[in-house]
Amino acid sequence: MVQYTDIGDVSSAEVERMRAVYEPLAAAVRELIDATIRTEVDADTVGEVTAEIAAATARLRSRQCDGPFGVRSTTGGDRMAWGNPVIGIRNPIAPPLTIQRNDDGGVFTDFHLGAAYEGPPGHVHGGVSALVLDHVLGEVAANEETPRFTGTITLRYLRPTRLGELHAEARITRTDGFKAYAAGHLADEDGITVEAEGIFIQPKWARG
Amino acid sequence: MVQYTDIGDVSSAEVERMRAVYEPLAAAVRELIDATIRTEVDADTVGEVTAEIAAATARLRSRQCDGPFGVRSTTGGDRMAWGNPVIGIRNPIAPPLTIQRNDDGGVFTDFHLGAAYEGPPGHVHGGVSALVLDHVLGEVAANEETPRFTGTITLRYLRPTRLGELHAEARITRTDGFKAYAAGHLADEDGITVEAEGIFIQPKWARG
């Protein structure tokens, strides 16, 4: 069972205050991830930095939530998917993507992927392209009134995707009862690299 | 063009020495990622930790490789995909998976996914399942003699995958010229959650 967390009557101003506290921490850890992969400093320095990081982690863990972050919503309608590995502002694994909506109901996002997302040298890992496209198609296929989860997704890789500035977009192609069909693509600076189509299904517990 | 890096006549002992230096750093950053998502310490502490992390990053960046890590090979045959986001021992985004081979040529891996990989509350992000399965199918479909990249992959989600102890496996179902067909699945403690099948293609530049 998938359970969302209602954090009650928390104001939007308080949500923004929390964002301002935690977003810079995750941004700093993202930079650290990149540096961890690329550093060539000597073994002694690596050892010292490793100890510093362990100490920082201990400070953060002195007070933390049990288990994962979850998806938290306020009575006023603010929705905090802050732990999400694609869009989560508190998750250093997330690039993070900012999903934008077109007038026609489609979604798109422009973002940057660096060293942490590399599969074939200089290029995006094929599974990372799948991660991004699953999320972007899911964003267009689902909303707060109608949660839908991935039923099936197919990805076609036209050519390797270069690391750097990227674009992804998706649209609903049709809906049929509890199912929404979505299609989209990933593109690098030279055009489309991966095409995706998926079927997203409203889970039984969310059917009114 | 995808270019692998030949680091020349580096001994296996030296590769092991580098692993011993850098692997604990990435492991420490993985713990920090989890703590970053889950911490509830006050704003002042978060600010101090953020500054400490920025300082640690600066130390690591004082000497680093240009661009991403790439995939490095030694003359002796050691292969270092250490920056890979699924198996890379130097990439804090990677769980990392350790791929094991069966006698029949199939591959499998047992691993743990925590807060950093959460999509629906308490469950693995559907795109993370795709990331893992793309990689595991790719591992069985390709090898050093025959590099193959994902051509098409289809994922069928049977039910949500719980965060925690997971298992993935894949096998080649047939090969046809430059193509290998692979199938596999992801499972949590209650059984199979996601099925995958894919076609992996040898790129033109790697055809003898």
Short mmCIF file of C-alpha atoms in Angstrom, two decimals, chain A residues 1-5 17 21-22 24-26 28-50 52-57 59-72 82-86 90-94 114-123 125-128 130-132 134-135 149-158 160 163, chain B residues 1-5 17 21-22 24-26 28-50 52-57 59-72 82-86 90-94 114-123 125-128 130-132 134-135 149-158 160 163:
data_model
loop_
_atom_site.label_atom_id
_atom_site.label_comp_id
_atom_site.label_asym_id
_atom_site.label_seq_id
_atom_site.Cartn_x
_atom_site.Cartn_y
_atom_site.Cartn_z
CA MET A 1 0.00 0.00 0.00
CA VAL A 2 1.29 3.41 -1.01
CA GLN A 3 0.62 6.00 1.69
CA TYR A 4 0.97 9.74 1.27
CA THR A 5 1.67 11.94 4.29
CA ARG A 17 11.07 28.62 4.66
CA VAL A 21 16.84 25.75 4.55
CA TYR A 22 17.20 22.38 2.84
CA PRO A 24 21.10 24.65 -0.55
CA LEU A 25 22.24 21.59 1.44
CA ALA A 26 21.17 19.21 -1.35
CA ALA A 28 26.06 21.40 -2.04
CA VAL A 29 25.91 17.59 -1.86
CA ARG A 30 25.29 17.44 -5.65
CA GLU A 31 28.55 19.32 -6.18
CA LEU A 32 30.27 16.95 -3.76
CA ILE A 33 29.01 13.93 -5.75
CA ASP A 34 30.58 15.35 -8.92
CA ALA A 35 33.85 16.10 -7.10
CA THR A 36 33.89 12.60 -5.54
CA ILE A 37 33.83 11.00 -8.99
CA ARG A 38 36.40 13.34 -10.57
CA THR A 39 38.92 14.10 -7.82
CA GLU A 40 42.59 13.19 -8.18
CA VAL A 41 43.84 14.50 -4.82
CA ASP A 42 46.22 12.27 -2.84
CA ALA A 43 45.20 9.43 -0.53
CA ASP A 44 45.80 11.42 2.68
CA THR A 45 43.53 14.25 1.56
CA VAL A 46 40.85 11.77 0.46
CA GLY A 47 41.05 10.16 3.90
CA GLU A 48 40.67 13.50 5.70
CA VAL A 49 37.73 14.56 3.52
CA THR A 50 36.06 11.17 4.04
CA GLU A 52 34.85 15.24 7.49
CA ILE A 53 31.91 13.91 5.47
CA ALA A 54 31.21 11.18 8.02
CA ALA A 55 31.14 13.87 10.74
CA ALA A 56 28.76 16.04 8.70
CA THR A 57 26.48 13.02 8.18
CA ARG A 59 25.37 15.90 12.64
CA LEU A 60 22.50 15.64 10.13
CA ARG A 61 21.45 12.26 11.50
CA SER A 62 21.24 13.56 15.09
CA ARG A 63 17.62 14.34 14.23
CA GLN A 64 16.02 12.72 11.19
CA CYS A 65 12.74 11.18 10.04
CA ASP A 66 12.22 7.42 10.31
CA GLY A 67 12.54 5.81 6.90
CA PRO A 68 12.33 7.63 3.59
CA PHE A 69 10.95 11.16 3.10
CA GLY A 70 7.66 10.10 1.50
CA VAL A 71 5.44 12.54 -0.37
CA ARG A 72 4.01 15.19 1.95
CA TRP A 82 11.25 16.59 -2.03
CA GLY A 83 12.87 13.17 -1.73
CA ASN A 84 12.12 12.17 -5.35
CA PRO A 85 15.23 11.03 -7.31
CA VAL A 86 14.20 13.01 -10.42
CA ARG A 90 16.17 17.65 -1.12
CA ASN A 91 17.52 14.61 -3.02
CA PRO A 92 21.13 15.11 -4.21
CA ILE A 93 20.67 12.24 -6.70
CA ALA A 94 18.03 14.30 -8.56
CA GLY A 114 27.08 15.80 -15.79
CA ALA A 115 29.61 13.18 -14.67
CA ALA A 116 27.26 11.48 -12.18
CA TYR A 117 24.96 10.28 -14.97
CA GLU A 118 27.57 8.86 -17.36
CA GLY A 119 27.23 5.41 -18.96
CA PRO A 120 29.17 5.13 -22.24
CA PRO A 121 32.09 7.60 -21.96
CA GLY A 122 30.87 11.20 -22.36
CA HIS A 123 27.28 10.05 -22.75
CA HIS A 125 23.64 6.09 -19.15
CA GLY A 126 20.74 4.51 -21.09
CA GLY A 127 19.01 3.70 -17.81
CA VAL A 128 19.24 7.35 -16.70
CA ALA A 130 14.79 5.76 -18.94
CA LEU A 131 14.60 7.22 -15.41
CA VAL A 132 14.04 10.73 -16.76
CA ASP A 134 9.54 7.47 -17.01
CA HIS A 135 9.22 10.45 -14.71
CA PHE A 149 1.62 4.67 -11.93
CA THR A 150 3.63 3.24 -14.81
CA GLY A 151 2.02 0.10 -16.24
CA THR A 152 4.26 -0.38 -19.27
CA ILE A 153 6.94 1.81 -20.80
CA THR A 154 8.96 1.26 -23.98
CA LEU A 155 12.10 3.22 -24.83
CA ARG A 156 13.72 3.39 -28.26
CA TYR A 157 17.32 4.61 -28.34
CA LEU A 158 18.07 6.36 -31.64
CA PRO A 160 23.80 7.94 -27.66
CA LEU A 163 26.14 14.66 -21.37
CA MET B 1 31.63 9.01 -30.85
CA VAL B 2 32.04 7.01 -27.67
CA GLN B 3 35.69 6.85 -26.60
CA TYR B 4 37.09 4.56 -23.95
CA THR B 5 40.26 5.52 -22.08
CA ARG B 17 45.27 0.66 -4.25
CA VAL B 21 41.50 5.16 -1.58
CA TYR B 22 38.35 6.23 -3.41
CA PRO B 24 35.33 4.71 1.12
CA LEU B 25 34.91 8.35 0.01
CA ALA B 26 31.97 7.44 -2.26
CA ALA B 28 30.63 8.17 2.92
CA VAL B 29 28.91 10.45 0.39
CA ARG B 30 26.16 7.83 -0.09
CA GLU B 31 25.43 8.01 3.63
CA LEU B 32 25.43 11.82 3.40
CA ILE B 33 22.87 11.70 0.56
CA ASP B 34 20.51 9.64 2.74
CA ALA B 35 21.03 11.99 5.70
CA THR B 36 20.46 15.06 3.48
CA ILE B 37 17.02 13.78 2.50
CA ARG B 38 15.97 12.70 6.00
CA THR B 39 17.51 15.25 8.37
CA GLU B 40 15.34 17.40 10.63
CA VAL B 41 18.11 19.40 12.35
CA ASP B 42 17.59 23.15 12.74
CA ALA B 43 18.35 25.77 10.10
CA ASP B 44 21.61 26.95 11.76
CA THR B 45 23.02 23.42 11.81
CA VAL B 46 21.98 22.82 8.21
CA GLY B 47 23.75 26.07 7.25
CA GLU B 48 26.96 25.05 9.03
CA VAL B 49 26.95 21.57 7.49
CA THR B 50 26.30 23.06 4.04
CA GLU B 52 31.49 22.25 5.60
CA ILE B 53 30.41 20.27 2.55
CA ALA B 54 31.28 23.13 0.20
CA ALA B 55 34.76 23.25 1.79
CA ALA B 56 35.19 19.48 1.36
CA THR B 57 34.16 19.79 -2.29
CA ARG B 59 39.48 20.36 -1.42
CA LEU B 60 38.53 17.49 -3.74
CA ARG B 61 38.29 19.83 -6.73
CA SER B 62 41.80 21.23 -6.15
CA ARG B 63 42.95 18.40 -8.44
CA GLN B 64 40.40 16.64 -10.63
CA CYS B 65 40.02 15.16 -14.12
CA ASP B 66 38.56 17.28 -16.91
CA GLY B 67 34.98 16.26 -17.60
CA PRO B 68 33.42 12.97 -16.55
CA PHE B 69 35.34 9.90 -15.37
CA GLY B 70 34.84 7.85 -18.55
CA VAL B 71 35.50 4.12 -18.68
CA ARG B 72 39.18 3.31 -18.15
CA TRP B 82 33.99 3.59 -11.58
CA GLY B 83 31.86 6.62 -12.51
CA ASN B 84 28.87 4.54 -13.62
CA PRO B 85 25.57 5.51 -11.90
CA VAL B 86 24.55 1.86 -11.36
CA ARG B 90 33.30 6.01 -7.12
CA ASN B 91 29.79 7.27 -7.95
CA PRO B 92 27.72 8.04 -4.82
CA ILE B 93 24.53 7.92 -6.95
CA ALA B 94 25.15 4.22 -7.64
CA GLY B 114 16.80 3.28 0.47
CA ALA B 115 15.36 6.80 0.74
CA ALA B 116 17.34 8.20 -2.22
CA TYR B 117 15.48 5.97 -4.69
CA GLU B 118 11.91 6.61 -3.52
CA GLY B 119 9.09 7.46 -5.93
CA PRO B 120 5.65 6.51 -4.55
CA PRO B 121 5.96 6.70 -0.72
CA GLY B 122 7.93 3.72 0.63
CA HIS B 123 8.46 2.33 -2.85
CA HIS B 125 10.67 5.12 -8.28
CA GLY B 126 9.50 3.38 -11.48
CA GLY B 127 12.31 5.07 -13.38
CA VAL B 128 14.90 3.74 -10.92
CA ALA B 130 14.10 1.02 -15.32
CA LEU B 131 17.64 2.30 -14.62
CA VAL B 132 18.57 -0.90 -12.81
CA ASP B 134 18.48 -1.40 -18.34
CA HIS B 135 21.89 -1.86 -16.75
CA PHE B 149 24.09 -0.51 -26.35
CA THR B 150 20.38 -0.48 -25.62
CA GLY B 151 18.31 -0.35 -28.82
CA THR B 152 14.85 -0.86 -27.34
CA ILE B 153 13.74 -1.78 -23.84
CA THR B 154 10.22 -2.48 -22.56
CA LEU B 155 9.33 -2.59 -18.87
CA ARG B 156 6.13 -4.05 -17.42
CA TYR B 157 5.29 -3.01 -13.88
CA LEU B 158 3.34 -5.76 -12.12
CA PRO B 160 4.96 -1.28 -6.77
CA LEU B 163 12.28 -0.08 -0.85
#
